[in-house]
mmCIF file of C-alpha atoms in Angstrom:
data_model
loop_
_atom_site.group_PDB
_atom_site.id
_atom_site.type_symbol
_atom_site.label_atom_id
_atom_site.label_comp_id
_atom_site.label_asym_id
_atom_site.label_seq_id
_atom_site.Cartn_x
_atom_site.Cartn_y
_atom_site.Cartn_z
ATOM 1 C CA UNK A 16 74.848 41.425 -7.662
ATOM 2 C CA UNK A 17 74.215 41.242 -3.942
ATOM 3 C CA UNK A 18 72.359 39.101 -1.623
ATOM 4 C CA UNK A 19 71.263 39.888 1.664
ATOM 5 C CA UNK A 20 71.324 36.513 3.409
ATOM 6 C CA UNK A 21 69.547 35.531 6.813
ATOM 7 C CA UNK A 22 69.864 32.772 8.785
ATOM 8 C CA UNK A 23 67.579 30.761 10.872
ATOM 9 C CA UNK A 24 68.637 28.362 13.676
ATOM 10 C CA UNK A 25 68.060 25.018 12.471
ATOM 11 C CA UNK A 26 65.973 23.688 15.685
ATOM 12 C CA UNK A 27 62.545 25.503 16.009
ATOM 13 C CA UNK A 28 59.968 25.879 13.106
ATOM 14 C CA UNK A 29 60.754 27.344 9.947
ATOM 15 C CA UNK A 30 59.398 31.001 10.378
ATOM 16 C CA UNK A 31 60.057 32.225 6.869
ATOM 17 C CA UNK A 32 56.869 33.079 4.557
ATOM 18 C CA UNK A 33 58.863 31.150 1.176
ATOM 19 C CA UNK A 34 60.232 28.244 3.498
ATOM 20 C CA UNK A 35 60.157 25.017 1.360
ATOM 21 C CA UNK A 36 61.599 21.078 2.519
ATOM 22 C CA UNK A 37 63.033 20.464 -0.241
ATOM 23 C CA UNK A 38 65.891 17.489 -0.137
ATOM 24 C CA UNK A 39 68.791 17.836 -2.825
ATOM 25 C CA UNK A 40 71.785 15.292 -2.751
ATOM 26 C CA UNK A 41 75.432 16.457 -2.828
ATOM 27 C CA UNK A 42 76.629 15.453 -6.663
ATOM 28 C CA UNK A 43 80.468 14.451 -4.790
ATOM 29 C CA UNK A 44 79.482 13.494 -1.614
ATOM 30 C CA UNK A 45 76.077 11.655 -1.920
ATOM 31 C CA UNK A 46 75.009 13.153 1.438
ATOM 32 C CA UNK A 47 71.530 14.563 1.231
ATOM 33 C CA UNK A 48 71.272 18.412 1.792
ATOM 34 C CA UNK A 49 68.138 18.920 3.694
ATOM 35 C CA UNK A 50 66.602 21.887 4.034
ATOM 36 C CA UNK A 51 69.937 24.249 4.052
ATOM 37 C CA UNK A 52 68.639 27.030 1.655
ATOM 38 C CA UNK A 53 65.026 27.192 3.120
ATOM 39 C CA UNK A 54 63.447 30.143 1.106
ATOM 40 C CA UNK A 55 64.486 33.097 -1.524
ATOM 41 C CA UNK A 56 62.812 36.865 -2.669
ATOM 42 C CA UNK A 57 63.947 38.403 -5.737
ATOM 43 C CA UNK A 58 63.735 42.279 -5.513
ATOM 44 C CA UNK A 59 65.035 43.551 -8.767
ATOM 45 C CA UNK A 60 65.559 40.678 -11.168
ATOM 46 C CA UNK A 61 63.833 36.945 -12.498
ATOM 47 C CA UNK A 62 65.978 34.703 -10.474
ATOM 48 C CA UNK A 63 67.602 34.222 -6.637
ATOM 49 C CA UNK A 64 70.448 32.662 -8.670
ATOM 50 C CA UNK A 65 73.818 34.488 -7.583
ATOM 51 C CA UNK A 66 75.473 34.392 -10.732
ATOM 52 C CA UNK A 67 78.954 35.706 -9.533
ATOM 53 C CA UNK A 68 79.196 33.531 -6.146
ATOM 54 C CA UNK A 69 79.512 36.734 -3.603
ATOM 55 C CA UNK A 70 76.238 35.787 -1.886
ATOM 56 C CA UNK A 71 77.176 31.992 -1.935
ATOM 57 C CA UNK A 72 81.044 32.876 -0.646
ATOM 58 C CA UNK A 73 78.988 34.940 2.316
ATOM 59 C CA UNK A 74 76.662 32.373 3.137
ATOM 60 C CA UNK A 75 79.017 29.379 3.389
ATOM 61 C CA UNK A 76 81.250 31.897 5.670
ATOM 62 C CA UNK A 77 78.254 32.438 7.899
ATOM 63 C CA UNK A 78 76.278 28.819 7.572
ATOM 64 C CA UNK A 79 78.600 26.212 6.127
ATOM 65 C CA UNK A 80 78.514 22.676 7.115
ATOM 66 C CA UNK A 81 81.884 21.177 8.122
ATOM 67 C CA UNK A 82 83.910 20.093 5.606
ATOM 68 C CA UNK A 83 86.582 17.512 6.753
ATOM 69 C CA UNK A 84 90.420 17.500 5.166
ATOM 70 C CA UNK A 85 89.732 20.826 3.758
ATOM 71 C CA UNK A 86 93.129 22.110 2.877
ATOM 72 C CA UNK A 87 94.590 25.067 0.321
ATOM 73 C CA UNK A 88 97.024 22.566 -1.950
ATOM 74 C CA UNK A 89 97.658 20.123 0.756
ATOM 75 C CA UNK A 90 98.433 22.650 3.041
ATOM 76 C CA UNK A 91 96.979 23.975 6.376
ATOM 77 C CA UNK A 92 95.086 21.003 6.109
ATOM 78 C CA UNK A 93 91.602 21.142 9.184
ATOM 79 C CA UNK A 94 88.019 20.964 9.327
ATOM 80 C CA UNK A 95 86.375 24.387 7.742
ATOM 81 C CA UNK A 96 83.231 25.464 9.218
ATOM 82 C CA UNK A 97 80.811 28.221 8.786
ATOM 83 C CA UNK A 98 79.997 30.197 12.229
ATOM 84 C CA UNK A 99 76.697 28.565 12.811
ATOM 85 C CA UNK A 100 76.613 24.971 10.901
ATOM 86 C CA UNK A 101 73.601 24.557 11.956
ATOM 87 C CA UNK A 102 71.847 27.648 10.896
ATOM 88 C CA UNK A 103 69.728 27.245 7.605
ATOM 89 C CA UNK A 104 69.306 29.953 5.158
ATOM 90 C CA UNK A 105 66.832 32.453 3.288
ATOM 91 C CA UNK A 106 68.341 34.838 1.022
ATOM 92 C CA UNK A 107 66.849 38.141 -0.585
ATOM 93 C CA UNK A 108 68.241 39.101 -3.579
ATOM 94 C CA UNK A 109 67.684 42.932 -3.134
ATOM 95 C CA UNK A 110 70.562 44.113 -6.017
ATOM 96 C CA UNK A 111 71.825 43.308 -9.707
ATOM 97 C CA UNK A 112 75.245 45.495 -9.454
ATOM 98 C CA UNK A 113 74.000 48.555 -9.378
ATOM 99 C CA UNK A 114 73.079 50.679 -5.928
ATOM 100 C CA UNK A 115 68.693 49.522 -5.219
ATOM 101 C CA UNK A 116 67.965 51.834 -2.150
ATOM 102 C CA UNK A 117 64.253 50.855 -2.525
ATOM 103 C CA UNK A 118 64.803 46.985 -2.964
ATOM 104 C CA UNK A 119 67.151 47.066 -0.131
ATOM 105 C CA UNK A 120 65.115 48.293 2.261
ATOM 106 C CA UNK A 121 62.218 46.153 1.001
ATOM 107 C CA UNK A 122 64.391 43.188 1.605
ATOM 108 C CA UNK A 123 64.837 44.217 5.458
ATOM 109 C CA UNK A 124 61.460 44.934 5.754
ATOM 110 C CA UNK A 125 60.998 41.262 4.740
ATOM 111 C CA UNK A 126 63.345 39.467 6.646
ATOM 112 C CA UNK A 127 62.371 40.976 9.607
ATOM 113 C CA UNK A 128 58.964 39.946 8.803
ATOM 114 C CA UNK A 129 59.514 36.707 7.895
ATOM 115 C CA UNK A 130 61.579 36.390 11.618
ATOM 116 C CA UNK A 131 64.816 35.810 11.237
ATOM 117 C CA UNK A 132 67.419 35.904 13.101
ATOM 118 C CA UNK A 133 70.608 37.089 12.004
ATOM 119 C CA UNK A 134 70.930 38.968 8.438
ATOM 120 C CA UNK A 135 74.585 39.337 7.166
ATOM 121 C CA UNK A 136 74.720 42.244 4.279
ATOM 122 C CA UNK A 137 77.542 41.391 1.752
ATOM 123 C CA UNK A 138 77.373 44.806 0.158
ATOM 124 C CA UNK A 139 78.390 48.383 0.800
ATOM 125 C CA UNK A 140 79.665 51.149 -0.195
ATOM 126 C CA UNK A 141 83.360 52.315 -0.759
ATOM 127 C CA UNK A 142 82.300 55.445 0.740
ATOM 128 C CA UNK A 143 81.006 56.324 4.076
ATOM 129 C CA UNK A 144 77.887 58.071 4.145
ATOM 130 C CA UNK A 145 75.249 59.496 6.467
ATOM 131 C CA UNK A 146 73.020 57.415 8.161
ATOM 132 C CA UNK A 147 69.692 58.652 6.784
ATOM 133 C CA UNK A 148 71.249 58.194 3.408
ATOM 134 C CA UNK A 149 72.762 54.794 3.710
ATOM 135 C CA UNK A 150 70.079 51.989 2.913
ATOM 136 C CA UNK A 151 71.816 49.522 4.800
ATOM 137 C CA UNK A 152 72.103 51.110 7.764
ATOM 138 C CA UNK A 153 68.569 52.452 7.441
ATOM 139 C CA UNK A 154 67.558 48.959 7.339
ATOM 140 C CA UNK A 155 70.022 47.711 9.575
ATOM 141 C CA UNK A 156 68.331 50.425 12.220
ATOM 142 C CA UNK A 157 64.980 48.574 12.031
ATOM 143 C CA UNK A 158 66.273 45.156 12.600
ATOM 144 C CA UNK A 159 68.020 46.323 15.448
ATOM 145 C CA UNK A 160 64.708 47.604 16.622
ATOM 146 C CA UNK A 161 63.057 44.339 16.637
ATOM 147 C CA UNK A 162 66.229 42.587 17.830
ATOM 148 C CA UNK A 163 67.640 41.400 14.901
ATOM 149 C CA UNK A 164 71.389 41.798 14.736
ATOM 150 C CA UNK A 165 72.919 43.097 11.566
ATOM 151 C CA UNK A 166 76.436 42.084 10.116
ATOM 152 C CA UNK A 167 77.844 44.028 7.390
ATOM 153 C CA UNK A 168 81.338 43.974 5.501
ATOM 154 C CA UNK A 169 83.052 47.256 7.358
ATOM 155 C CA UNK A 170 84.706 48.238 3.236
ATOM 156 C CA UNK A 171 85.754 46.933 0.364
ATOM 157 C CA UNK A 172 88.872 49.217 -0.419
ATOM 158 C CA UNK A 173 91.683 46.486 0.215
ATOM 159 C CA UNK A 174 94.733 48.652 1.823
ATOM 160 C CA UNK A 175 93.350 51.954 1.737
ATOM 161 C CA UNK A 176 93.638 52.034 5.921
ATOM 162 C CA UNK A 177 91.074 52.947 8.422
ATOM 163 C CA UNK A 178 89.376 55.635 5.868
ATOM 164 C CA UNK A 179 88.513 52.845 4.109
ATOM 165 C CA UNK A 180 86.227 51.638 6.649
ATOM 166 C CA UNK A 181 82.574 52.277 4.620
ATOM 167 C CA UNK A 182 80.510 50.318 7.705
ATOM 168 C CA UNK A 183 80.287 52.647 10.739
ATOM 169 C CA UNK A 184 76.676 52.319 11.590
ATOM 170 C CA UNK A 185 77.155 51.472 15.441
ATOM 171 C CA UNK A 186 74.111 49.212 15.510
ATOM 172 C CA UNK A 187 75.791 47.348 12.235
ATOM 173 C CA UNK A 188 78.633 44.378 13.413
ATOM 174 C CA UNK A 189 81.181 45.114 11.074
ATOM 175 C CA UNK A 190 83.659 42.605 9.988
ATOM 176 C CA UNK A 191 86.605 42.890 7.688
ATOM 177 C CA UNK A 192 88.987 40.360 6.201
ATOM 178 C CA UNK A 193 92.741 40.459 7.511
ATOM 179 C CA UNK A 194 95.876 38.889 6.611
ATOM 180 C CA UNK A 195 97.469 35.554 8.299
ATOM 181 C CA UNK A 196 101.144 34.907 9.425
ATOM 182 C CA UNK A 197 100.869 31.467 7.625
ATOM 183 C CA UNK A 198 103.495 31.112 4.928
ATOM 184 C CA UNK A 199 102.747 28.601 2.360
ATOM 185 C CA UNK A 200 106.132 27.129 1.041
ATOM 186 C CA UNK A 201 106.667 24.592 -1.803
ATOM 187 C CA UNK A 202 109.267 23.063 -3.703
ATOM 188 C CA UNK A 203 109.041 23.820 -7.589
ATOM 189 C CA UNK A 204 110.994 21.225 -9.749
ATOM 190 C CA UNK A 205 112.201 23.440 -13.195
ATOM 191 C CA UNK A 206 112.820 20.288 -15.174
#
């Protein structure tokens, strides 16, 4: 499954067709969560839900709030942070794990309607293809058009090197993950 999420600055009116105000409260924190996830389309199944947390691991890498002490075992320990805290969310769920050329494309055609900003893409494909036959970058062409800028993950072939690179529309931003020089050492106690 796949979400194509978009992200609206917080200040400014909500421009989205499916915008709602709804107020949640955090079930650990207590803090009230207002108006993060402001709207959601469903393309190809019954719910926005993303069952397998891609979507929601994209979104929080794009939008999340700060989260003090955040640490991996005690280690590293800093404030984590989306890019753009502020930024509130719509997503459009244009795929159920299986390629949707026609629900993609009807997904860009809405967020650019609805006026986003910003739409990251957390699919691909492990190949590169041609332009006129890649969805996304199809799509990604007509938000450029009207200004919208277009993130995409450049592959998703781990270690395969720079043929793995799936993202090479040049009006796409394509990010990738790397590695870190950060060694995480512990003591283990065999007793």
């Amino acid at each position: 499954m796949s979400l194509l999420v978009s992200l609206i600055p917080e200040s400014g009116p909500s421009r989205t067709a499916s915008a709602t105000k709804a107020s949640v409260h955090h079930p650990k924190s207590g803090r009230e969560l207002v108006s993060k996830l402001i709207g959601a389309r469903v393309y190809t199944t019954d719910s926005a839900r993303d069952t397998e947390g891609h979507g929601s691991h994209t979104a929080s890498t794009a939008a999340g709030d700060n989260v003090v002490s955040a640490s991996f075992y005690g280690f590293a320990e800093g404030t984590a942070r989306g890019g753009v805290p502020s930024a509130r969310i719509a997503t459009y769920k244009a795929c159920n794990g299986i390629w949707c050329t026609s629900d993609i494309l009807a997904a860009f055609d809405d967020t650019i309607a609805d006026g986003v900003d910003l739409i990251t893409v957390p699919l691909g494909s492990v190949f590169m293809s041609e332009f006129y036959s890649d969805p996304v970058a199809t799509g990604a062409f007509h938000a450029a058009e009207k200004g919208v800028l277009v993130v995409q993950s450049a592959g998703n072939s781990g270690l395969a090197g720079f043929q793995s690179v799936a993202s090479v529309a040049p009006w796409i931003l394509s990010v990738a993950a790397s590695t870190t020089d950060r060694h995480f050492v512990a003591a283990v106690d065999y007793s």
